[in-house]
Amino acid sequence: MDRAMAGRPTREVDWDAAYRDQLPRVYNYLRYRIGNEADAQELTSRTFEKAWRSRTLYRRDLAGFSTWLFTIAQNLAIDHLRARRPHLPLEAALEVVSAESPHDEAERDSNLARLALLMERLAERDQEVVALKYGADLSNREIARLTGLSESNVGTLLHRAVRELRSAWESRENSHER
Amino acid sequence: MNDDFLRSAWKRPPAAFEQQLRERLRQQELAPPPSRRPSWGLLIASVLIGGSALAAVTYLTVKHFSLPSSQTAQMQATHEGATPLAQVGRNHDGATYSNSRVRGTRLADGEHSSSTPSEDIGGAANVTRESDPSSVDSSPVGAATSGSMAPTASARASNTKSVRIALTPELAVLAAEIEARFSWRGISPRTEVATADAALQTLCTEQTTPLDIAIVSRRINRFELEECRKQGVREAKLGHMAMVITGAKAGTPMKLSADTLLRALLKKVPSPDGFVDNPYTDWNQIDRSLDPRRIEVLGPPRNSQHFLVFAATILEPACDRIRALQNGDRETYEEICHTLRDDGVYREVIWDDTFVGQRLWAEPNAVAVLDYSFYSANSADLLGSMLTGPAPTLGSIMDGSYPGARTLYLYVSKERYRNSPTVSSFLDDYLSRMNNAQRRWVISPESDNRRRRPFEPLPLTEVKVE
């Protein structure tokens, strides 16, 4: 964002633009973070409702609107994950990856489920960074601001996490081809 | 980096969901939004800060036109070249900070030593803020510094008008205020930053260029006092500094000890196998009686003066209490105690007028580290103190029962106070009234009259042997 803020007076947010720009990013951040479509929708709604209810509290002089929105989403995700524990056993991944669908939509959902199970192998912090990068489509600098990590640290974590995920992803694909 | 597989899971929100949510928000729009409550504390603080800024600008303008141009240029050079008083060295092993626990530093005798070797874990050891630009340390952040305490020729020539003052790092912020307040009166305060040990030792040692005043955040101990017998020393209680551990009003109350907070923030913690990388992610892993809540601490930037106050009031006393941290040599202990984790658990924040209403509101589970004045201005919107023990009030800070506070002492050489009119007039003026710049940092509700008569003989019986 903050396209939603461009040309607006202080503290005023163009909610239509914000909604248009941020909804897919918040939604996908939560999908990557939670790994479940229904929960991601529910938490996206709660994020926007919470932000909307408190819109008069928001002041653009502190940080970008998206940072504020993602802070809300992050906290909702943390609370949700905390309540959901313990996780499914990792072995469940084997069953999910085999459920492929000919349709694109179904394939994406399958990819998400498969990714979610692989993500669970990562540390919490790495999961968060991956979700912010690929779900929310944030830059390393924005991720650093949200997580309190340094920008270079974000880069290192991402590189390591993606390498790990890719290797797990490819090894499953290879085993299926065989 | 081949990350297509990660991008393949991205998709637009379903149209029905998008529409439904938009409708829900629109319905809420019909209800009036919550109004922002005016914060009178903030308004008053803004007026005070604005007033101080205006006074400072007026004062600087007057000073600029009243000083000879050479002196003005010299002062500007000093300020431009000054090293930040709180410095941080960041490396792959974590973020270290430097503070009053600088090992082995000692203020140099002006005649005998032209350079003082400075040893410091985090970076800065002694920082000189003299009028001589050549002696100002301008080394980069994190680099070891060495500051010469030797007076310059001009300083020696005008020695009768100069007052040499040492301050501990967490009080270094007062240096600029002291310099600004007295320079135009013909007194040249020469402020130096040093450990309390070094400052008090120098104060009590005969030197060619004597140290006149030490402003420190601990009381003199009996051994130091005995050393001072020959010179004589007088004590004044300057005030207090305090930090508060709190959270958003919407958060769940929780009581943390300073020791728990330290264990949550250190880069390495003691374990049966020695020191290991901090494994704690939730508060209840450190203390089972606490909630299973993620450790998130929002505090002042590590390179800020407020961080040094946080370290001096809360972290360091906790370090001294935890025995397991002391299983090793002094160097290891210093390193462990001064290296905080850098994995995002401690997040640096700025306390501006949106911090409470916006940042903390969005992170109700975070623990916030605030200074007392910010806390008291916003206490209506905060959870209250999370630190175990009495709540932070002026009373509990003054009587020493609040665990997050430290008392500030001023020591002056009795001999110098008696024999140097400059030192005595400086002190009489400095202690007689506290200006706004000082009040920002020092909590001192004592009346001016009480502080005007601070030089009671220091009874040995009152001073604890450390």
XYZ file of C-alpha atoms in Angstrom:
644
model
C 0.000 0.000 0.000
C 0.161 2.338 0.356
C -1.750 3.142 -2.740
C -4.732 3.389 -0.452
C -3.047 6.312 1.225
C -1.836 8.205 -1.787
C -3.061 11.761 -1.890
C -5.135 11.352 1.233
C -4.955 13.679 4.201
C -3.392 12.351 7.418
C -5.286 9.557 9.165
C -7.713 9.128 6.323
C -7.673 5.768 4.615
C -9.306 4.994 1.314
C -11.032 1.840 2.459
C -12.129 0.777 -0.964
C -8.565 0.861 -2.223
C -7.327 -0.739 0.979
C -9.846 -3.502 0.672
C -9.018 -4.112 -2.970
C -5.251 -4.119 -2.451
C -4.944 -5.807 0.875
C -7.663 -8.415 0.939
C -5.862 -10.897 -1.344
C -2.595 -10.379 0.486
C -4.021 -10.805 3.972
C -6.089 -13.751 2.818
C -3.123 -15.505 1.249
C -0.849 -14.715 4.168
C -3.336 -16.485 6.402
C -3.736 -19.382 3.972
C 0.013 -19.962 3.936
C 0.275 -19.491 7.674
C -2.711 -21.595 8.713
C -2.824 -23.995 5.788
C -6.591 -24.221 5.843
C -8.972 -22.454 3.507
C -11.937 -22.049 5.852
C -9.827 -20.812 8.761
C -8.000 -18.392 6.482
C -11.329 -16.892 5.370
C -12.547 -16.622 8.918
C -9.357 -14.925 10.116
C -9.283 -12.594 7.108
C -12.802 -11.461 7.979
C -11.807 -10.906 11.572
C -8.725 -8.942 10.549
C -10.697 -6.568 8.380
C -13.534 -6.250 10.846
C -11.135 -5.472 13.662
C -9.307 -2.888 11.564
C -12.574 -1.405 10.379
C -13.999 -1.138 13.887
C -10.898 0.680 15.046
C -10.295 2.735 11.973
C -10.307 5.959 13.951
C -7.422 4.670 16.045
C -5.251 4.245 12.998
C -2.816 7.023 12.357
C -0.712 6.916 9.271
C 2.138 8.833 10.845
C 3.378 5.692 12.608
C 3.562 3.105 9.912
C 2.068 2.028 6.654
C -1.486 0.881 6.715
C -0.495 -2.547 5.463
C 1.944 -2.941 8.358
C -0.861 -2.198 10.754
C -3.210 -4.599 9.025
C -0.629 -7.382 8.953
C 0.166 -6.869 12.627
C -3.497 -7.541 13.361
C -3.507 -10.565 11.050
C -0.306 -11.905 12.605
C -1.749 -11.764 16.085
C -4.960 -13.425 15.072
C -2.950 -16.160 13.361
C -0.806 -16.700 16.441
C -3.857 -16.994 18.685
C -5.470 -19.373 16.234
C -2.393 -21.586 15.934
C -1.965 -21.649 19.659
C -5.524 -22.819 20.142
C -5.210 -25.411 17.391
C -2.159 -27.236 18.718
C -1.109 -30.010 18.738
C -0.536 -30.288 14.994
C -1.297 -33.205 12.781
C 1.484 -35.746 12.598
C 3.878 -35.108 9.711
C 3.154 -38.518 8.270
C -0.253 -37.231 7.242
C 1.516 -35.395 4.433
C 1.912 -38.647 2.552
C -1.830 -39.060 2.296
C -2.532 -35.503 1.253
C 0.001 -35.292 -1.560
C -1.571 -38.155 -3.378
C -4.957 -36.436 -3.548
C -4.588 -34.671 -6.880
C -7.377 -33.151 -8.869
C -7.607 -32.390 -12.559
C -9.051 -28.972 -11.895
C -6.859 -25.953 -11.309
C -8.752 -24.829 -8.256
C -8.542 -28.213 -6.677
C -4.887 -28.459 -7.567
C -4.151 -25.191 -5.850
C -5.975 -26.356 -2.764
C -4.046 -29.554 -2.916
C -0.829 -27.586 -3.277
C -1.796 -25.552 -0.245
C -2.522 -28.607 1.863
C 0.704 -30.198 0.765
C 2.619 -27.017 1.422
C 0.990 -26.598 4.815
C 2.216 -29.976 5.920
C 5.707 -29.323 4.671
C 5.669 -25.919 6.353
C 5.035 -27.564 9.678
C 8.516 -28.989 9.529
C 9.904 -25.479 9.648
C 10.436 -23.419 12.765
C 7.607 -21.023 13.657
C 9.680 -18.038 12.693
C 10.527 -19.505 9.274
C 6.870 -20.323 8.642
C 5.971 -16.739 9.426
C 8.616 -15.339 7.113
C 7.591 -17.645 4.241
C 3.909 -16.748 4.673
C 4.687 -13.037 4.687
C 6.870 -13.366 1.609
C 4.791 -15.644 -0.590
C 1.320 -15.196 0.863
C 1.356 -11.490 1.654
C 3.840 -10.690 -1.091
C 5.829 -8.389 1.163
C 9.389 -7.257 0.526
C 12.190 -8.368 2.831
C 12.270 -4.882 4.300
C 8.574 -4.954 5.146
C 8.967 -8.410 6.668
C 11.878 -7.171 8.743
C 9.747 -4.319 10.044
C 6.935 -6.673 10.988
C 9.020 -9.379 12.599
C 11.730 -7.349 14.270
C 14.415 -9.260 12.372
C 17.095 -7.554 10.339
C 16.609 -7.399 6.588
C 19.630 -9.592 5.927
C 18.415 -12.074 8.513
C 15.068 -12.253 6.705
C 16.904 -12.982 3.455
C 18.957 -15.731 5.048
C 15.954 -17.340 6.724
C 13.960 -17.240 3.511
C 16.747 -18.748 1.470
C 17.189 -21.590 3.930
C 13.455 -22.209 4.343
C 12.748 -22.233 0.598
C 15.648 -24.618 -0.036
C 14.343 -26.968 2.623
C 10.765 -26.788 1.356
C 11.809 -27.296 -2.254
C 13.861 -30.327 -1.444
C 10.939 -31.872 0.481
C 8.526 -30.890 -2.292
C 10.675 -32.402 -5.050
C 11.443 -35.579 -3.172
C 7.715 -36.233 -2.860
C 7.192 -35.541 -6.553
C 10.010 -37.902 -7.513
C 8.688 -40.669 -5.328
C 5.287 -40.311 -7.003
C 6.764 -40.426 -10.517
C 8.550 -43.616 -9.696
C 15.852 -19.241 -6.360
C 13.257 -21.629 -7.763
C 10.196 -20.881 -5.713
C 7.419 -21.524 -8.224
C 6.047 -24.317 -6.085
C 5.495 -21.757 -3.321
C 3.752 -19.327 -5.614
C 1.550 -22.044 -7.050
C -0.594 -22.116 -3.923
C -1.470 -18.401 -4.153
C -5.001 -17.607 -5.254
C -7.465 -14.776 -5.221
C -10.090 -14.855 -2.497
C -13.331 -16.472 -3.725
C -15.682 -13.844 -5.133
C -18.504 -14.905 -2.828
C -16.314 -14.508 0.239
C -15.052 -11.135 -0.956
C -18.599 -9.933 -1.525
C -19.822 -11.236 1.801
C -17.053 -9.551 3.736
C -17.580 -6.271 1.917
C -21.251 -6.445 2.843
C -20.440 -7.115 6.500
C -18.104 -4.152 6.637
C -20.686 -1.971 4.957
C -23.239 -2.908 7.581
C -20.796 -1.957 10.294
C -20.295 1.354 8.566
C -23.823 2.315 9.505
C -22.855 2.162 13.161
C -20.851 5.196 14.330
C -17.109 4.485 14.645
C -15.505 4.607 18.090
C -14.182 8.071 18.783
C -10.617 8.680 19.813
C -10.460 9.718 23.417
C -8.358 12.850 23.896
C -5.288 12.126 25.997
C -4.731 15.068 28.319
C -1.372 13.665 29.359
C -0.207 13.767 25.780
C -1.517 17.269 25.279
C 0.341 18.476 28.354
C 3.486 16.614 27.308
C 3.266 18.180 23.840
C 2.950 21.647 25.320
C 5.924 20.998 27.609
C 8.084 19.581 24.830
C 7.078 22.369 22.459
C 7.896 24.932 25.135
C 11.273 23.328 25.810
C 12.075 23.245 22.104
C 11.167 26.916 21.752
C 13.281 27.801 24.773
C 16.187 25.768 23.415
C 15.994 27.457 20.024
C 15.861 30.904 21.652
C 18.751 30.020 23.924
C 20.882 28.634 21.089
C 20.197 31.724 18.997
C 21.252 34.012 21.859
C 24.312 31.869 22.535
C 25.314 31.804 18.915
C 25.361 35.575 18.700
C 26.994 36.115 22.097
C 29.921 33.690 21.711
C 33.082 34.514 19.814
C 32.928 32.867 16.431
C 35.881 30.577 17.159
C 34.135 29.149 20.203
C 30.921 28.675 18.306
C 32.753 26.807 15.597
C 34.482 24.670 18.210
C 31.236 23.739 19.872
C 29.631 22.852 16.592
C 32.578 20.670 15.726
C 32.240 18.902 19.053
C 28.597 18.122 18.568
C 28.931 17.066 14.971
C 31.752 14.698 15.791
C 30.327 13.260 18.954
C 29.894 9.537 19.129
C 26.426 8.343 20.127
C 26.539 7.771 23.835
C 24.831 4.447 23.692
C 26.427 2.211 21.172
C 25.674 -1.207 19.940
C 27.735 -3.800 18.252
C 25.690 -6.202 16.206
C 27.168 -9.340 14.823
C 26.170 -12.854 14.065
C 26.460 -13.759 17.709
C 23.667 -11.459 18.766
C 23.254 -7.827 19.642
C 25.484 -6.573 22.383
C 25.133 -3.297 24.144
C 27.598 -1.274 26.092
C 26.778 0.286 29.384
C 28.103 1.078 32.774
C 29.649 -2.349 33.137
C 32.626 -1.376 31.068
C 35.486 -3.405 32.354
C 38.671 -1.839 33.569
C 37.986 1.642 32.369
C 39.406 4.415 34.387
C 39.355 8.127 33.853
C 42.820 9.353 33.035
C 44.779 11.826 35.024
C 45.165 14.825 32.805
C 48.927 15.136 33.195
C 49.971 11.546 33.372
C 47.997 9.949 30.679
C 47.201 11.299 27.312
C 45.155 8.349 26.241
C 43.158 5.886 28.199
C 42.950 2.340 26.992
C 39.308 1.514 26.850
C 38.024 -1.979 27.069
C 34.466 -2.584 26.202
C 32.414 -5.517 25.185
C 29.845 -3.748 23.139
C 31.645 -0.786 21.790
C 31.912 2.488 23.590
C 33.810 2.722 26.787
C 34.681 6.272 27.575
C 33.217 9.033 25.521
C 34.601 12.484 25.952
C 32.529 15.523 25.226
C 35.145 18.165 25.572
C 35.311 21.435 23.792
C 38.328 20.253 21.898
C 37.161 18.628 18.689
C 40.405 16.723 18.345
C 39.639 14.710 21.427
C 36.164 13.772 20.389
C 35.798 10.175 19.506
C 34.141 9.686 16.189
C 34.758 6.024 15.704
C 32.013 4.042 14.031
C 29.298 2.346 15.981
C 30.444 -0.851 17.520
C 34.127 -0.088 17.222
C 36.250 0.070 20.320
C 36.844 3.643 21.311
C 39.545 5.324 23.226
C 38.931 8.779 24.520
C 41.667 11.011 25.797
C 40.743 12.718 29.023
C 43.720 15.046 28.863
C 42.793 18.696 28.905
C 43.743 20.792 25.944
C 45.973 23.865 26.173
C 42.956 26.120 26.029
C 41.198 24.122 28.676
C 44.237 24.360 30.944
C 44.495 28.092 30.398
C 40.916 28.533 31.476
C 41.064 25.826 34.093
C 39.683 28.022 36.811
C 36.425 28.310 34.867
C 35.996 24.679 33.949
C 34.220 21.953 35.845
C 35.102 18.351 35.086
C 32.127 16.049 35.437
C 31.894 12.301 34.929
C 28.562 10.609 34.217
C 27.680 6.950 33.909
C 26.483 5.911 30.421
C 22.792 5.724 31.307
C 23.031 9.337 32.508
C 25.083 10.563 29.590
C 21.990 12.191 28.137
C 22.334 14.823 30.851
C 25.721 15.884 29.477
C 24.322 17.941 26.618
C 21.868 19.599 28.955
C 24.626 20.518 31.419
C 26.855 21.889 28.690
C 24.083 23.896 27.121
C 22.907 25.291 30.429
C 26.252 26.518 31.714
C 28.466 27.270 28.758
C 27.023 30.698 28.148
C 27.619 31.712 31.762
C 31.345 31.518 31.318
C 31.614 28.116 33.009
C 32.923 25.337 30.805
C 31.511 22.037 31.970
C 33.632 19.210 30.592
C 31.558 16.092 30.704
C 32.912 12.589 30.325
C 31.192 9.242 30.290
C 32.673 6.543 32.471
C 31.712 3.664 34.698
C 30.634 4.443 38.230
C 33.715 2.587 39.488
C 36.051 4.692 37.373
C 34.298 7.955 38.134
C 34.318 7.464 41.888
C 37.862 6.196 41.910
C 39.057 9.225 39.974
C 37.089 11.573 42.171
C 38.912 10.257 45.203
C 42.402 10.195 43.718
C 44.722 13.145 43.660
C 45.219 14.242 40.092
C 46.693 17.157 38.260
C 43.389 17.772 36.561
C 40.997 16.727 39.259
C 37.583 15.336 38.621
C 35.166 17.668 40.329
C 31.860 15.879 40.155
C 30.629 12.346 39.545
C 26.988 11.708 38.669
C 26.322 7.991 39.022
C 23.412 5.588 39.317
C 24.627 3.761 42.396
C 25.681 4.824 45.808
C 29.345 5.063 46.742
C 30.508 1.986 48.644
C 32.455 1.926 51.852
C 35.802 1.105 50.268
C 35.488 3.986 47.858
C 34.429 6.243 50.656
C 37.477 5.315 52.676
C 39.666 6.113 49.711
C 37.971 9.472 49.497
C 38.738 10.395 53.061
C 41.740 12.507 52.185
C 39.918 14.506 49.535
C 36.608 14.453 51.295
C 33.421 13.792 49.383
C 29.898 15.057 49.634
C 26.788 13.367 48.365
C 23.526 14.657 46.938
C 20.590 12.580 45.857
C 19.801 13.820 42.386
C 16.645 11.843 41.786
C 15.623 8.524 40.265
C 15.301 6.771 36.949
C 12.666 4.132 36.375
C 11.435 1.836 33.644
C 8.070 0.109 33.541
C 7.125 -3.266 32.109
C 3.559 -3.178 30.894
C 1.258 -4.100 28.022
C -1.891 -3.150 26.156
C -4.975 -2.592 28.240
C -6.736 -5.313 26.272
C -3.995 -7.818 27.098
C -4.100 -10.447 29.820
C -2.448 -9.379 33.058
C 0.730 -11.269 33.888
C 3.396 -10.720 36.513
C 7.010 -11.101 35.447
C 10.078 -10.920 37.602
C 13.101 -9.061 36.278
C 14.932 -12.409 36.276
C 12.289 -13.971 34.031
C 12.444 -11.022 31.678
C 16.212 -11.287 31.503
C 16.075 -15.018 30.762
C 13.594 -14.299 27.999
C 15.862 -11.748 26.365
C 19.395 -13.071 26.717
C 21.021 -14.549 23.650
C 22.473 -17.417 25.675
C 21.031 -18.877 28.840
C 22.469 -21.278 31.398
C 21.580 -24.959 31.119
C 22.968 -28.142 32.669
C 25.258 -28.368 29.612
C 26.608 -24.865 29.956
C 25.400 -21.828 28.072
C 23.071 -22.578 25.165
C 21.219 -20.459 22.614
C 18.049 -19.149 24.202
C 15.403 -21.812 23.519
C 12.469 -20.037 25.169
C 9.559 -19.129 22.943
C 6.792 -18.958 25.562
C 6.763 -17.374 28.989
C 5.675 -20.570 30.717
C 8.861 -22.304 29.549
C 10.791 -19.989 31.847
C 8.323 -19.915 34.698
C 5.662 -22.620 34.813
C 3.271 -20.400 36.700
C 3.019 -18.071 33.705
C 0.648 -18.340 30.749
C 1.631 -20.281 27.645
C 2.005 -17.000 25.821
C 4.548 -16.196 23.152
C 7.469 -14.068 24.290
C 7.264 -10.746 22.501
C 8.923 -7.697 23.982
C 8.619 -4.212 22.518
C 11.307 -1.964 23.921
C 13.545 0.985 23.185
C 16.136 0.668 20.398
C 19.342 -0.941 21.584
C 21.363 2.102 20.599
C 19.212 4.491 22.591
C 19.727 6.139 25.917
C 16.484 4.619 27.152
C 17.839 1.169 26.483
C 20.792 1.890 28.744
C 18.372 2.948 31.443
C 16.411 -0.282 30.898
C 19.642 -2.253 31.198
C 20.761 -0.383 34.294
C 17.448 -0.578 36.130
C 16.167 -4.039 35.222
C 18.526 -6.246 33.226
C 21.765 -5.762 35.111
C 20.415 -6.156 38.618
C 18.798 -9.388 37.392
C 22.118 -10.517 35.916
C 23.730 -10.006 39.293
C 21.078 -12.107 40.989
C 21.131 -15.152 38.730
C 23.853 -17.370 40.090
C 23.961 -19.683 37.118
C 25.150 -16.783 34.986
C 28.187 -16.431 37.152
C 29.547 -19.906 36.485
C 32.529 -18.799 34.538
C 35.045 -16.035 34.319
C 34.209 -12.377 34.453
C 34.566 -11.927 30.715
C 32.081 -14.679 29.923
C 29.677 -13.256 32.452
C 29.926 -9.779 30.946
C 29.431 -11.123 27.461
C 26.451 -13.278 28.366
C 24.829 -10.471 30.315
C 25.281 -7.911 27.574
C 24.209 -9.928 24.579
C 20.525 -9.999 23.851
C 18.872 -12.332 21.396
C 18.347 -10.956 17.901
C 15.755 -13.400 16.619
C 12.893 -10.933 16.707
C 11.713 -11.644 20.247
C 12.896 -8.194 21.310
C 11.536 -5.622 18.908
C 12.713 -2.055 18.880
C 9.956 0.536 18.976
C 9.594 4.283 19.260
C 7.253 5.585 21.924
C 5.309 8.144 20.003
C 1.706 9.156 20.420
C 0.531 6.248 18.323
C 2.452 3.569 20.190
C -0.221 2.798 22.757
C -3.337 3.336 20.678
C -2.085 1.628 17.568
C 0.934 -0.604 17.982
C 0.154 -2.040 21.405
C -3.512 -2.246 20.573
C -2.647 -4.446 17.610
C -0.319 -6.584 19.738
C -2.174 -7.165 22.990
C 0.060 -10.081 23.956
C 3.281 -8.135 23.712
C 5.173 -6.943 26.749
C 6.199 -3.293 26.492
C 9.197 -1.651 28.098
C 8.507 2.031 28.734
C 10.106 4.774 30.718
C 8.220 6.024 33.724
C 7.233 9.397 32.285
C 5.741 7.841 29.131
C 4.015 5.218 31.225
C 2.484 7.716 33.624
C 1.271 9.885 30.728
C -0.507 6.890 29.170
C -1.294 4.742 32.183
C -5.049 4.989 31.602
C -4.620 3.056 28.366
C -2.111 0.528 29.665
C -2.392 -2.678 31.603
C -0.404 -1.585 34.649
C 2.967 -2.807 35.754
C 3.833 -6.403 34.890
C 6.912 -6.382 37.069
C 6.497 -8.296 40.324
C 6.546 -6.119 43.398
C 5.009 -2.754 44.137
C 3.483 -0.738 41.317
C 5.539 2.115 39.924
C 4.386 5.269 41.660
C 6.316 8.304 42.754
C 6.145 6.967 46.302
C 7.452 3.492 45.496
C 10.192 4.896 43.266
C 11.274 7.379 45.907
C 11.351 4.888 48.738
C 13.227 2.330 46.658
C 10.583 -0.388 46.860
C 9.784 -0.379 43.108
C 12.220 -2.872 41.565
C 12.578 -1.125 38.199
C 14.101 2.078 39.533
C 17.533 3.331 40.428
C 18.566 6.266 42.538
C 20.943 8.796 41.057
C 23.669 10.293 43.175
C 25.927 13.242 42.695
C 29.316 13.231 44.399
C 31.600 16.211 44.637
C 35.076 16.525 45.994
C 34.790 18.452 49.245
C 38.093 20.121 48.646
C 37.121 21.327 45.186
C 33.733 22.475 46.385
C 35.378 24.611 49.052
C 38.305 25.942 47.048
C 36.924 26.393 43.572
C 34.303 29.116 43.189
C 33.474 27.738 39.763
C 32.665 24.295 41.118
C 30.632 25.659 43.999
C 28.665 28.099 41.856
C 28.059 25.393 39.264
C 26.714 23.017 41.892
C 24.620 25.571 43.685
C 22.977 26.446 40.429
C 22.668 22.885 39.118
C 21.120 21.512 42.272
C 18.924 24.465 43.033
C 16.509 23.953 40.203
C 15.744 21.255 37.769
C 14.905 22.357 34.267
C 12.596 20.622 31.857
C 15.394 18.850 30.020
C 16.459 17.241 33.263
C 12.937 16.419 34.306
C 12.509 14.392 31.160
C 15.011 11.904 32.531
C 15.237 12.367 36.248
C 12.296 11.724 38.532
C 12.633 14.050 41.459
C 9.511 15.227 43.169
C 11.539 16.489 46.107
C 11.171 20.166 46.665
C 13.890 22.466 45.430
C 14.563 23.511 49.003
C 15.481 20.001 50.009
C 17.881 19.648 47.167
C 19.497 22.972 47.937
C 21.030 21.583 51.122
C 22.432 18.311 49.977
C 25.878 18.415 51.429
C 25.367 16.716 54.701
C 28.409 14.735 55.770
C 28.072 11.210 54.463
C 27.864 8.872 57.453
C 29.907 5.728 56.972
C 27.303 3.675 58.732
C 24.792 4.416 56.002
C 26.979 3.091 53.263
C 26.803 -0.606 52.645
C 29.906 -2.633 52.060
C 29.585 -4.217 48.642
